[in-house]
mmCIF file of C-alpha atoms and ligand atoms in Angstrom:
data_model
loop_
_atom_site.group_PDB
_atom_site.id
_atom_site.type_symbol
_atom_site.label_atom_id
_atom_site.label_comp_id
_atom_site.label_asym_id
_atom_site.label_seq_id
_atom_site.Cartn_x
_atom_site.Cartn_y
_atom_site.Cartn_z
ATOM 1 C CA MET A 12 23.961 -21.650 5.432
ATOM 2 C CA LYS A 13 23.352 -18.454 7.403
ATOM 3 C CA ILE A 14 21.680 -15.919 5.134
ATOM 4 C CA LEU A 15 21.272 -12.191 5.715
ATOM 5 C CA VAL A 16 18.363 -10.803 3.679
ATOM 6 C CA THR A 17 18.394 -7.012 3.389
ATOM 7 C CA GLY A 18 14.982 -5.419 2.722
ATOM 8 C CA GLY A 19 13.239 -8.623 3.773
ATOM 9 C CA ALA A 20 10.083 -6.777 4.862
ATOM 10 C CA GLY A 21 9.564 -5.373 1.365
ATOM 11 C CA PHE A 22 7.675 -6.933 -1.535
ATOM 12 C CA ILE A 23 10.252 -9.190 -3.191
ATOM 13 C CA GLY A 24 12.384 -9.697 -0.065
ATOM 14 C CA SER A 25 9.462 -10.955 2.045
ATOM 15 C CA ASN A 26 8.371 -13.334 -0.714
ATOM 16 C CA PHE A 27 11.997 -14.524 -0.896
ATOM 17 C CA VAL A 28 11.959 -15.287 2.842
ATOM 18 C CA HIS A 29 8.684 -17.253 2.524
ATOM 19 C CA LEU A 30 9.958 -19.215 -0.481
ATOM 20 C CA THR A 31 13.328 -19.950 1.138
ATOM 21 C CA LEU A 32 11.794 -21.286 4.362
ATOM 22 C CA GLU A 33 9.552 -23.536 2.275
ATOM 23 C CA LYS A 34 12.183 -24.838 -0.164
ATOM 24 C CA TYR A 35 15.357 -24.677 1.954
ATOM 25 C CA PRO A 36 14.296 -25.052 5.612
ATOM 26 C CA GLU A 37 17.884 -25.989 6.523
ATOM 27 C CA HIS A 38 19.070 -22.368 6.084
ATOM 28 C CA GLU A 39 19.022 -19.809 8.925
ATOM 29 C CA ILE A 40 17.597 -16.443 7.917
ATOM 30 C CA THR A 41 18.205 -13.006 9.383
ATOM 31 C CA VAL A 42 16.315 -10.071 7.922
ATOM 32 C CA ILE A 43 17.548 -6.508 8.242
ATOM 33 C CA ASP A 44 14.997 -3.886 7.265
ATOM 34 C CA LYS A 45 14.630 -0.192 8.107
ATOM 35 C CA LEU A 46 10.819 -0.486 7.874
ATOM 36 C CA THR A 47 10.496 2.591 5.689
ATOM 37 C CA TYR A 48 7.016 3.437 4.358
ATOM 38 C CA ALA A 49 7.569 0.441 1.991
ATOM 39 C CA GLY A 50 8.576 -2.103 4.639
ATOM 40 C CA ASN A 51 5.874 -4.046 6.445
ATOM 41 C CA LYS A 52 6.591 -6.530 9.202
ATOM 42 C CA GLU A 53 3.102 -7.970 8.601
ATOM 43 C CA SER A 54 4.520 -9.417 5.371
ATOM 44 C CA LEU A 55 6.590 -11.760 7.576
ATOM 45 C CA LYS A 56 3.978 -12.501 10.237
ATOM 46 C CA GLU A 57 3.515 -16.186 9.321
ATOM 47 C CA VAL A 58 7.278 -16.837 9.540
ATOM 48 C CA ILE A 59 8.461 -14.342 12.143
ATOM 49 C CA ASP A 60 9.173 -17.078 14.731
ATOM 50 C CA ASN A 61 11.375 -18.935 12.242
ATOM 51 C CA ILE A 62 13.707 -16.041 11.409
ATOM 52 C CA SER A 63 15.691 -13.335 13.186
ATOM 53 C CA PHE A 64 14.412 -9.853 12.454
ATOM 54 C CA VAL A 65 16.583 -6.770 12.922
ATOM 55 C CA GLU A 66 15.070 -3.342 12.432
ATOM 56 C CA GLY A 67 17.930 -1.258 11.090
ATOM 57 C CA ASP A 68 19.454 0.744 8.268
ATOM 58 C CA ILE A 69 21.887 -0.716 5.721
ATOM 59 C CA CYS A 70 23.714 2.623 5.957
ATOM 60 C CA ASP A 71 24.577 1.832 9.616
ATOM 61 C CA GLU A 72 28.208 0.740 9.220
ATOM 62 C CA ASP A 73 28.631 -0.903 12.635
ATOM 63 C CA LEU A 74 25.364 -2.833 12.421
ATOM 64 C CA ILE A 75 26.109 -4.052 8.893
ATOM 65 C CA ASP A 76 29.661 -5.024 9.856
ATOM 66 C CA GLN A 77 28.318 -7.119 12.727
ATOM 67 C CA LEU A 78 25.494 -8.759 10.727
ATOM 68 C CA VAL A 79 27.684 -9.532 7.714
ATOM 69 C CA SER A 80 30.345 -11.078 9.969
ATOM 70 C CA GLN A 81 27.683 -13.434 11.420
ATOM 71 C CA ASN A 82 26.349 -14.718 8.074
ATOM 72 C CA ASP A 83 27.659 -16.672 5.067
ATOM 73 C CA LEU A 84 25.614 -15.123 2.274
ATOM 74 C CA ILE A 85 24.023 -11.687 1.925
ATOM 75 C CA VAL A 86 21.057 -11.374 -0.454
ATOM 76 C CA HIS A 87 20.686 -7.646 -0.965
ATOM 77 C CA PHE A 88 17.133 -6.505 -1.781
ATOM 78 C CA ALA A 89 16.979 -3.326 0.334
ATOM 79 C CA ALA A 90 16.424 -0.252 -1.791
ATOM 80 C CA GLU A 91 14.222 2.696 -2.429
ATOM 81 C CA SER A 92 12.325 1.114 -5.311
ATOM 82 C CA HIS A 93 9.689 3.453 -6.776
ATOM 83 C CA ASN A 94 10.401 5.622 -9.828
ATOM 84 C CA ASP A 95 7.702 8.208 -9.070
ATOM 85 C CA ASN A 96 9.106 8.791 -5.577
ATOM 86 C CA SER A 97 12.616 9.194 -6.992
ATOM 87 C CA ILE A 98 11.359 11.959 -9.289
ATOM 88 C CA ALA A 99 9.697 13.783 -6.382
ATOM 89 C CA ASP A 100 12.727 13.376 -4.054
ATOM 90 C CA PRO A 101 15.897 11.571 -5.201
ATOM 91 C CA SER A 102 17.758 11.984 -1.895
ATOM 92 C CA PRO A 103 16.851 8.672 -0.127
ATOM 93 C CA PHE A 104 17.612 6.807 -3.365
ATOM 94 C CA ILE A 105 21.187 8.085 -3.381
ATOM 95 C CA GLN A 106 21.576 7.302 0.313
ATOM 96 C CA THR A 107 20.136 3.778 0.433
ATOM 97 C CA ASN A 108 20.848 2.475 -3.059
ATOM 98 C CA LEU A 109 24.381 3.864 -3.423
ATOM 99 C CA ILE A 110 25.768 4.481 0.075
ATOM 100 C CA GLY A 111 23.921 1.482 1.540
ATOM 101 C CA THR A 112 25.311 -0.853 -1.122
ATOM 102 C CA PHE A 113 28.810 0.586 -0.590
ATOM 103 C CA ILE A 114 28.583 -0.133 3.153
ATOM 104 C CA ILE A 115 27.489 -3.717 2.482
ATOM 105 C CA LEU A 116 30.336 -4.195 -0.011
ATOM 106 C CA GLU A 117 32.931 -2.966 2.459
ATOM 107 C CA ALA A 118 31.691 -5.422 5.108
ATOM 108 C CA ILE A 119 31.688 -8.265 2.545
ATOM 109 C CA ARG A 120 35.267 -7.409 1.568
ATOM 110 C CA LYS A 121 36.398 -7.311 5.196
ATOM 111 C CA HIS A 122 34.703 -10.550 6.273
ATOM 112 C CA LYS A 123 35.091 -12.447 2.950
ATOM 113 C CA LYS A 124 31.409 -13.339 2.642
ATOM 114 C CA LYS A 125 29.289 -13.976 -0.471
ATOM 115 C CA LEU A 126 26.878 -11.446 -1.976
ATOM 116 C CA HIS A 127 23.954 -11.695 -4.348
ATOM 117 C CA HIS A 128 22.955 -8.202 -5.453
ATOM 118 C CA ILE A 129 19.354 -7.731 -6.616
ATOM 119 C CA SER A 130 18.981 -5.200 -9.395
ATOM 120 C CA THR A 131 16.634 -4.114 -12.153
ATOM 121 C CA ASP A 132 16.384 -4.174 -15.939
ATOM 122 C CA GLU A 133 15.831 -0.411 -15.775
ATOM 123 C CA VAL A 134 19.615 0.096 -15.617
ATOM 124 C CA TYR A 135 19.584 -0.485 -19.395
ATOM 125 C CA GLY A 136 17.206 2.425 -20.058
ATOM 126 C CA ASP A 137 14.374 1.686 -22.455
ATOM 127 C CA LEU A 138 13.695 0.245 -25.921
ATOM 128 C CA GLU A 139 11.592 1.842 -28.649
ATOM 129 C CA LEU A 140 8.056 0.411 -28.894
ATOM 130 C CA ASP A 141 8.732 -0.861 -32.430
ATOM 131 C CA ASP A 142 12.240 -2.192 -31.674
ATOM 132 C CA PRO A 143 12.143 -6.025 -31.611
ATOM 133 C CA SER A 144 15.379 -6.308 -29.566
ATOM 134 C CA ARG A 145 15.608 -7.200 -25.876
ATOM 135 C CA PHE A 146 18.058 -6.395 -23.087
ATOM 136 C CA THR A 147 21.009 -8.796 -22.809
ATOM 137 C CA PRO A 148 23.880 -8.833 -20.302
ATOM 138 C CA ASP A 149 25.923 -6.889 -22.916
ATOM 139 C CA THR A 150 23.406 -4.042 -23.375
ATOM 140 C CA PRO A 151 25.110 -0.763 -22.328
ATOM 141 C CA TYR A 152 23.819 0.902 -19.157
ATOM 142 C CA ASN A 153 21.630 3.941 -19.949
ATOM 143 C CA PRO A 154 19.336 4.595 -16.944
ATOM 144 C CA SER A 155 16.644 7.289 -17.173
ATOM 145 C CA SER A 156 15.322 8.081 -13.683
ATOM 146 C CA PRO A 157 16.967 8.934 -10.347
ATOM 147 C CA TYR A 158 15.846 5.442 -9.173
ATOM 148 C CA SER A 159 17.316 3.521 -12.098
ATOM 149 C CA SER A 160 20.522 5.560 -12.129
ATOM 150 C CA SER A 161 21.035 4.868 -8.408
ATOM 151 C CA LYS A 162 20.529 1.130 -9.086
ATOM 152 C CA ALA A 163 22.951 1.340 -12.055
ATOM 153 C CA GLY A 164 25.499 2.981 -9.750
ATOM 154 C CA SER A 165 25.035 0.222 -7.157
ATOM 155 C CA ASP A 166 25.636 -2.443 -9.840
ATOM 156 C CA MET A 167 28.828 -0.658 -10.899
ATOM 157 C CA LEU A 168 30.067 -0.641 -7.299
ATOM 158 C CA VAL A 169 29.487 -4.415 -7.059
ATOM 159 C CA ARG A 170 31.321 -5.011 -10.366
ATOM 160 C CA ALA A 171 34.262 -2.878 -9.206
ATOM 161 C CA TRP A 172 34.495 -4.698 -5.844
ATOM 162 C CA VAL A 173 34.583 -8.042 -7.693
ATOM 163 C CA ARG A 174 37.309 -6.956 -10.080
ATOM 164 C CA THR A 175 39.459 -4.876 -7.733
ATOM 165 C CA TYR A 176 39.075 -6.700 -4.423
ATOM 166 C CA GLY A 177 38.076 -10.139 -5.678
ATOM 167 C CA ILE A 178 34.906 -10.372 -3.554
ATOM 168 C CA HIS A 179 32.485 -13.183 -4.407
ATOM 169 C CA ALA A 180 29.350 -11.573 -5.859
ATOM 170 C CA THR A 181 26.677 -12.202 -8.444
ATOM 171 C CA ILE A 182 24.194 -9.653 -9.826
ATOM 172 C CA SER A 183 20.721 -10.160 -11.243
ATOM 173 C CA ASN A 184 18.708 -7.606 -13.236
ATOM 174 C CA CYS A 185 15.026 -8.478 -13.237
ATOM 175 C CA SER A 186 11.990 -7.074 -15.013
ATOM 176 C CA ASN A 187 8.678 -5.929 -13.442
ATOM 177 C CA ASN A 188 7.442 -8.188 -10.633
ATOM 178 C CA TYR A 189 3.833 -8.763 -9.625
ATOM 179 C CA GLY A 190 2.260 -10.904 -6.919
ATOM 180 C CA PRO A 191 1.207 -10.744 -3.253
ATOM 181 C CA ARG A 192 2.564 -8.207 -0.718
ATOM 182 C CA GLN A 193 3.476 -5.495 -3.251
ATOM 183 C CA HIS A 194 3.041 -1.917 -1.997
ATOM 184 C CA VAL A 195 -0.078 -0.172 -3.319
ATOM 185 C CA GLU A 196 2.034 2.592 -4.887
ATOM 186 C CA LYS A 197 3.023 0.176 -7.711
ATOM 187 C CA MET A 198 0.922 -0.089 -10.865
ATOM 188 C CA ILE A 199 -0.906 -3.414 -10.434
ATOM 189 C CA PRO A 200 -1.790 -3.234 -6.710
ATOM 190 C CA ARG A 201 -2.705 0.450 -7.091
ATOM 191 C CA GLN A 202 -5.335 -0.351 -9.715
ATOM 192 C CA ILE A 203 -6.708 -3.436 -7.910
ATOM 193 C CA THR A 204 -7.074 -1.554 -4.627
ATOM 194 C CA ASN A 205 -8.528 1.497 -6.401
ATOM 195 C CA ILE A 206 -11.384 -0.683 -7.615
ATOM 196 C CA LEU A 207 -11.746 -2.169 -4.123
ATOM 197 C CA ILE A 208 -12.231 1.332 -2.627
ATOM 198 C CA GLY A 209 -14.501 2.473 -5.480
ATOM 199 C CA SER A 210 -11.938 4.702 -7.265
ATOM 200 C CA LYS A 211 -11.015 4.768 -10.943
ATOM 201 C CA LEU A 212 -7.871 3.176 -12.383
ATOM 202 C CA LYS A 213 -5.120 5.726 -13.079
ATOM 203 C CA LEU A 214 -3.358 5.258 -16.410
ATOM 204 C CA TYR A 215 -0.257 7.308 -17.223
ATOM 205 C CA GLY A 216 -0.452 8.836 -20.710
ATOM 206 C CA LYS A 217 -1.949 6.607 -23.379
ATOM 207 C CA GLY A 218 -0.884 3.348 -21.748
ATOM 208 C CA GLU A 219 1.345 2.329 -24.669
ATOM 209 C CA ASN A 220 4.385 1.717 -22.468
ATOM 210 C CA VAL A 221 5.391 -1.934 -22.288
ATOM 211 C CA ARG A 222 6.633 -3.819 -19.213
ATOM 212 C CA ASP A 223 7.919 -7.408 -19.089
ATOM 213 C CA TRP A 224 5.943 -8.960 -16.203
ATOM 214 C CA ILE A 225 7.253 -11.803 -14.037
ATOM 215 C CA HIS A 226 5.652 -13.383 -10.969
ATOM 216 C CA VAL A 227 7.626 -12.607 -7.811
ATOM 217 C CA ASP A 228 8.072 -16.344 -7.037
ATOM 218 C CA ASP A 229 9.652 -16.861 -10.462
ATOM 219 C CA HIS A 230 12.049 -13.978 -9.740
ATOM 220 C CA ASN A 231 12.984 -15.616 -6.454
ATOM 221 C CA THR A 232 13.456 -19.147 -7.853
ATOM 222 C CA ALA A 233 15.799 -17.558 -10.417
ATOM 223 C CA VAL A 234 17.705 -15.842 -7.583
ATOM 224 C CA TRP A 235 18.095 -19.236 -5.890
ATOM 225 C CA GLN A 236 19.320 -20.803 -9.133
ATOM 226 C CA ILE A 237 21.975 -18.063 -9.355
ATOM 227 C CA ILE A 238 22.980 -18.537 -5.700
ATOM 228 C CA ASN A 239 23.298 -22.296 -6.235
ATOM 229 C CA LYS A 240 24.830 -22.397 -9.705
ATOM 230 C CA GLY A 241 25.955 -18.892 -10.729
ATOM 231 C CA GLU A 242 29.572 -17.764 -11.035
ATOM 232 C CA SER A 243 31.082 -14.860 -9.168
ATOM 233 C CA GLY A 244 31.302 -11.702 -11.274
ATOM 234 C CA GLU A 245 28.541 -12.851 -13.625
ATOM 235 C CA ILE A 246 25.458 -10.820 -14.496
ATOM 236 C CA TYR A 247 22.146 -12.674 -14.954
ATOM 237 C CA LEU A 248 19.041 -11.134 -16.508
ATOM 238 C CA ILE A 249 15.773 -12.441 -15.078
ATOM 239 C CA GLY A 250 12.575 -12.313 -17.128
ATOM 240 C CA ALA A 251 9.770 -14.662 -18.129
ATOM 241 C CA ASP A 252 8.675 -13.450 -21.596
ATOM 242 C CA GLY A 253 5.813 -11.459 -20.069
ATOM 243 C CA GLU A 254 5.671 -8.352 -22.266
ATOM 244 C CA LYS A 255 2.387 -6.435 -22.089
ATOM 245 C CA SER A 256 1.417 -2.803 -22.706
ATOM 246 C CA ASN A 257 0.009 -1.002 -19.677
ATOM 247 C CA ILE A 258 -3.395 -0.624 -21.324
ATOM 248 C CA GLU A 259 -3.531 -4.406 -21.875
ATOM 249 C CA VAL A 260 -2.894 -5.003 -18.152
ATOM 250 C CA PHE A 261 -5.465 -2.363 -17.156
ATOM 251 C CA ASN A 262 -8.066 -4.006 -19.409
ATOM 252 C CA LEU A 263 -7.335 -7.406 -17.854
ATOM 253 C CA ILE A 264 -7.803 -5.964 -14.352
ATOM 254 C CA LEU A 265 -11.100 -4.329 -15.397
ATOM 255 C CA GLN A 266 -12.294 -7.567 -16.970
ATOM 256 C CA GLU A 267 -11.240 -9.738 -14.044
ATOM 257 C CA MET A 268 -12.894 -7.384 -11.529
ATOM 258 C CA GLY A 269 -16.096 -6.989 -13.550
ATOM 259 C CA LYS A 270 -15.735 -3.293 -14.450
ATOM 260 C CA ASP A 271 -16.023 -1.484 -17.789
ATOM 261 C CA GLU A 272 -13.810 1.193 -19.354
ATOM 262 C CA THR A 273 -15.672 4.063 -17.679
ATOM 263 C CA TRP A 274 -13.538 3.050 -14.657
ATOM 264 C CA LEU A 275 -10.371 4.114 -16.537
ATOM 265 C CA GLU A 276 -8.923 7.586 -15.968
ATOM 266 C CA HIS A 277 -6.007 9.000 -17.964
ATOM 267 C CA VAL A 278 -3.728 10.988 -15.668
ATOM 268 C CA LYS A 279 -0.561 13.042 -16.223
ATOM 269 C CA ASP A 280 2.299 11.000 -17.630
ATOM 270 C CA ARG A 281 5.474 10.233 -15.643
ATOM 271 C CA PRO A 282 8.336 12.607 -16.611
ATOM 272 C CA GLY A 283 10.978 10.727 -18.638
ATOM 273 C CA HIS A 284 8.672 7.663 -18.722
ATOM 274 C CA ASP A 285 10.581 4.636 -20.097
ATOM 275 C CA LEU A 286 8.821 3.206 -23.150
ATOM 276 C CA ARG A 287 9.539 -0.496 -23.188
ATOM 277 C CA TYR A 288 11.507 -3.081 -21.195
ATOM 278 C CA ALA A 289 12.136 -6.606 -22.512
ATOM 279 C CA ILE A 290 14.479 -9.276 -21.178
ATOM 280 C CA ASP A 291 16.454 -11.854 -23.122
ATOM 281 C CA ASN A 292 16.638 -14.653 -20.515
ATOM 282 C CA THR A 293 18.726 -17.069 -22.650
ATOM 283 C CA LYS A 294 21.723 -17.081 -20.289
ATOM 284 C CA LEU A 295 19.612 -17.948 -17.251
ATOM 285 C CA ILE A 296 17.828 -20.745 -19.081
ATOM 286 C CA GLU A 297 20.769 -22.219 -21.002
ATOM 287 C CA GLU A 298 23.576 -21.818 -18.439
ATOM 288 C CA LEU A 299 21.640 -22.309 -15.201
ATOM 289 C CA GLY A 300 18.679 -24.418 -16.336
ATOM 290 C CA TRP A 301 16.044 -22.114 -14.768
ATOM 291 C CA SER A 302 12.466 -22.000 -15.991
ATOM 292 C CA PRO A 303 9.455 -19.967 -14.790
ATOM 293 C CA GLN A 304 6.402 -21.644 -13.217
ATOM 294 C CA TYR A 305 3.911 -18.801 -13.780
ATOM 295 C CA THR A 306 3.676 -18.934 -17.567
ATOM 296 C CA ASN A 307 0.100 -17.641 -17.776
ATOM 297 C CA PHE A 308 -0.076 -13.965 -16.754
ATOM 298 C CA GLU A 309 -3.876 -13.968 -16.502
ATOM 299 C CA ASP A 310 -3.789 -16.787 -13.917
ATOM 300 C CA GLY A 311 -1.081 -15.041 -11.881
ATOM 301 C CA LEU A 312 -2.984 -11.749 -12.044
ATOM 302 C CA ARG A 313 -6.230 -13.436 -10.933
ATOM 303 C CA ALA A 314 -4.456 -14.946 -7.905
ATOM 304 C CA THR A 315 -2.934 -11.559 -7.101
ATOM 305 C CA ILE A 316 -6.353 -9.862 -7.251
ATOM 306 C CA GLU A 317 -7.685 -12.555 -4.878
ATOM 307 C CA TRP A 318 -4.800 -11.891 -2.477
ATOM 308 C CA TYR A 319 -5.629 -8.151 -2.302
ATOM 309 C CA LYS A 320 -9.331 -8.929 -1.838
ATOM 310 C CA LYS A 321 -8.514 -11.202 1.112
ATOM 311 C CA ASN A 322 -5.846 -9.012 2.696
ATOM 312 C CA GLU A 323 -7.425 -5.604 3.046
ATOM 313 C CA ALA A 324 -5.946 -5.274 6.561
ATOM 314 C CA TRP A 325 -2.471 -5.520 4.984
ATOM 315 C CA TRP A 326 -2.919 -2.777 2.333
ATOM 316 C CA LYS A 327 -5.591 -0.443 3.755
ATOM 317 C CA PRO A 328 -3.218 1.426 6.125
ATOM 318 C CA GLN A 329 -0.971 2.365 3.122
ATOM 319 C CA LYS A 330 -3.714 3.414 0.741
ATOM 320 C CA ASP A 331 -4.720 6.932 1.854
ATOM 321 C CA THR A 332 -1.165 8.272 2.241
ATOM 322 C CA THR A 333 -0.171 6.761 -1.108
ATOM 323 C CA GLU A 334 -3.085 8.352 -2.958
ATOM 324 C CA ALA A 335 -2.487 11.689 -1.186
ATOM 325 C CA LYS A 336 1.105 11.584 -2.513
ATOM 326 C CA TYR A 337 -0.152 10.841 -6.038
ATOM 327 C CA ARG A 338 -2.778 13.609 -5.924
ATOM 328 C CA LYS A 339 0.043 16.173 -5.617
ATOM 329 C CA VAL A 340 1.777 15.055 -8.846
ATOM 330 C CA GLU A 341 -1.204 13.934 -10.922
ATOM 331 C CA ALA A 342 -3.256 17.144 -10.485
HETATM 332 P P1 NAD B 21 10.112 -2.522 -1.774
HETATM 333 O O1 NAD B 21 10.128 -1.046 -1.850
HETATM 334 O O2 NAD B 21 8.822 -3.245 -1.709
HETATM 335 O O3 NAD B 21 10.982 -3.025 -0.534
HETATM 336 C C1 NAD B 21 12.182 -2.424 -0.171
HETATM 337 C C2 NAD B 21 12.485 -2.813 1.279
HETATM 338 O O4 NAD B 21 13.770 -2.247 1.626
HETATM 339 C C3 NAD B 21 11.461 -2.262 2.280
HETATM 340 O O5 NAD B 21 11.096 -3.267 3.199
HETATM 341 C C4 NAD B 21 12.210 -1.134 2.982
HETATM 342 O O6 NAD B 21 11.796 -0.914 4.322
HETATM 343 C C5 NAD B 21 13.644 -1.633 2.911
HETATM 344 N N1 NAD B 21 14.628 -0.544 2.976
HETATM 345 C C6 NAD B 21 14.626 0.621 2.279
HETATM 346 N N2 NAD B 21 15.680 1.370 2.636
HETATM 347 C C7 NAD B 21 16.367 0.669 3.570
HETATM 348 C C8 NAD B 21 17.556 0.915 4.313
HETATM 349 N N3 NAD B 21 18.249 2.053 4.174
HETATM 350 N N4 NAD B 21 17.987 -0.035 5.172
HETATM 351 C C9 NAD B 21 17.286 -1.196 5.337
HETATM 352 N N5 NAD B 21 16.150 -1.474 4.672
HETATM 353 C C10 NAD B 21 15.700 -0.556 3.794
HETATM 354 O O7 NAD B 21 10.975 -2.994 -3.038
HETATM 355 P P2 NAD B 21 10.832 -4.321 -3.946
HETATM 356 O O8 NAD B 21 9.914 -4.040 -5.056
HETATM 357 O O9 NAD B 21 10.646 -5.486 -3.051
HETATM 358 O O10 NAD B 21 12.310 -4.368 -4.553
HETATM 359 C C11 NAD B 21 13.349 -5.079 -3.873
HETATM 360 C C12 NAD B 21 14.607 -5.018 -4.730
HETATM 361 O O11 NAD B 21 14.344 -5.569 -6.018
HETATM 362 C C13 NAD B 21 15.109 -3.596 -4.987
HETATM 363 O O12 NAD B 21 16.513 -3.621 -4.935
HETATM 364 C C14 NAD B 21 14.620 -3.271 -6.396
HETATM 365 O O13 NAD B 21 15.483 -2.360 -7.022
HETATM 366 C C15 NAD B 21 14.701 -4.644 -7.036
HETATM 367 N N6 NAD B 21 13.783 -4.902 -8.167
HETATM 368 C C16 NAD B 21 12.445 -4.678 -8.032
HETATM 369 C C17 NAD B 21 11.580 -5.017 -9.084
HETATM 370 C C18 NAD B 21 10.091 -4.817 -8.976
HETATM 371 O O14 NAD B 21 9.385 -5.023 -9.968
HETATM 372 N N7 NAD B 21 9.540 -4.457 -7.839
HETATM 373 C C19 NAD B 21 12.108 -5.553 -10.270
HETATM 374 C C20 NAD B 21 13.496 -5.748 -10.372
HETATM 375 C C21 NAD B 21 14.320 -5.440 -9.303
HETATM 376 O O1 DAU B 22 11.518 -3.076 -14.429
HETATM 377 C C1 DAU B 22 11.749 -3.303 -13.085
HETATM 378 C C2 DAU B 22 11.190 -2.167 -12.244
HETATM 379 O O2 DAU B 22 9.777 -2.314 -12.270
HETATM 380 C C3 DAU B 22 11.708 -2.159 -10.819
HETATM 381 O O3 DAU B 22 13.084 -1.890 -10.824
HETATM 382 C C4 DAU B 22 10.996 -1.090 -9.965
HETATM 383 O O4 DAU B 22 11.415 -1.204 -8.619
HETATM 384 C C5 DAU B 22 9.501 -1.351 -10.056
HETATM 385 O O5 DAU B 22 8.815 -0.333 -9.351
HETATM 386 C C6 DAU B 22 9.057 -1.363 -11.517
HETATM 387 O O6 DAU B 22 9.212 -0.046 -12.115
HETATM 388 P P1 DAU B 22 8.071 0.611 -13.044
HETATM 389 O O7 DAU B 22 8.257 2.074 -12.976
HETATM 390 O O8 DAU B 22 8.019 -0.052 -14.355
HETATM 391 O O9 DAU B 22 6.766 0.118 -12.208
HETATM 392 P P2 DAU B 22 5.415 0.856 -11.771
HETATM 393 O O10 DAU B 22 4.568 -0.184 -11.129
HETATM 394 O O11 DAU B 22 5.651 2.123 -11.045
HETATM 395 O O12 DAU B 22 4.773 1.235 -13.197
HETATM 396 C C7 DAU B 22 4.557 0.253 -14.195
HETATM 397 C C8 DAU B 22 4.020 0.969 -15.437
HETATM 398 O O13 DAU B 22 2.707 1.472 -15.158
HETATM 399 C C9 DAU B 22 4.826 2.193 -15.853
HETATM 400 O O14 DAU B 22 4.831 2.281 -17.270
HETATM 401 C C10 DAU B 22 4.060 3.366 -15.255
HETATM 402 C C11 DAU B 22 2.627 2.894 -15.310
HETATM 403 N N1 DAU B 22 1.713 3.346 -14.232
HETATM 404 C C12 DAU B 22 2.145 3.264 -12.945
HETATM 405 C C13 DAU B 22 1.327 3.632 -11.909
HETATM 406 C C14 DAU B 22 1.787 3.566 -10.479
HETATM 407 C C15 DAU B 22 0.420 3.760 -14.538
HETATM 408 O O15 DAU B 22 0.028 3.837 -15.732
HETATM 409 N N2 DAU B 22 -0.397 4.119 -13.516
HETATM 410 C C16 DAU B 22 -0.007 4.071 -12.212
HETATM 411 O O16 DAU B 22 -0.814 4.404 -11.319
#
């Protein structure tokens, strides 16, 4: 199969490329990535000779038309992905997440290719901290931030193109990923690298908010299970029963990196901060037979900390600009 991976120089997309080359070496991979502040070609350095890399924008209609026509399957990761950035400036989120997805859909419709659309559990909004329920594929959409509403809109476009034009597409909505090659703006790498540069950890509010953590490789094996076994038009929720409050994760990072709680700093909370996300993964497990490999969060976190310790050259160039951005909103 010829596979076009959009956003393949980002966190999850680059890990998807690595995993695919390892597990399915028979497939030919082309990556298209705009190399925004979040894209990093270094994330593909070990495999760059085994793929085709195109630096370009998914909003470029002619380029997307050409690339889609040359491939069998499009796995669509490219997005503006960070909530805090979407609050500061929603504009690129509307452009890439909505217009970009529309342009991909039109090329898929024209050339009759297959699409797997990568989305987020944040489209469902949030759950109360004391609510025992979880998100299911039937939970109504109720996004809170400019980021999550742009992702919700992109999902709706995919659903409409399936129903109205009969394109072949699947959608997955995954919970919070962690693992190697994640930008230092995100919660876990930000705290690990803060310790590595001698800065305090930055906790929003009281740290009661809950996220449902999944290792990036588990996300990507689930995506492959959906590509191989999923049905067009179906929605699959991806999660690995990894619920933890932010303060629990911060304490684990402190413990693992040998620091005490004087290293913890409470900073201004995120406006509209979602309380809790939790995924009911029954459909993925029962219908597609998927199961996660990283069932112990502490082990996965330890390996992730090791990766950041060993790969300072990868994250150091992003660190100062990221913290300068945060200083403006956290003051
Ligand atoms: P990321 O920000 O690390 O990577 C995004 C990539 O897309 C970057 O390489 C960037 O250069 C590229 N990109 C951005 N705009 C582009 C454009 N207009 N044209 C071409 N390339 C462009 O994001 P991520 O965390 O890897 O997320 C990937 C996908 O997974 C996103 O769709 C996101 O919504 C979804 N998702 C993320 C998580 C998570 O926890 N990170 C969880 C569930 C779903
Ligand atoms: O649920 C899936 C989503 O998970 C994805 O769709 C998004 O692309 C991804 O960024 C992530 O969104 P979150 O907003 O949950 O992730 P983030 O890493 O930004 O924050 C995780 C939690 O940690 C959240 O409750 C905010 C908090 N936080 C974050 C940062 C950056 C802190 O307390 N301190 C921080 O410095």
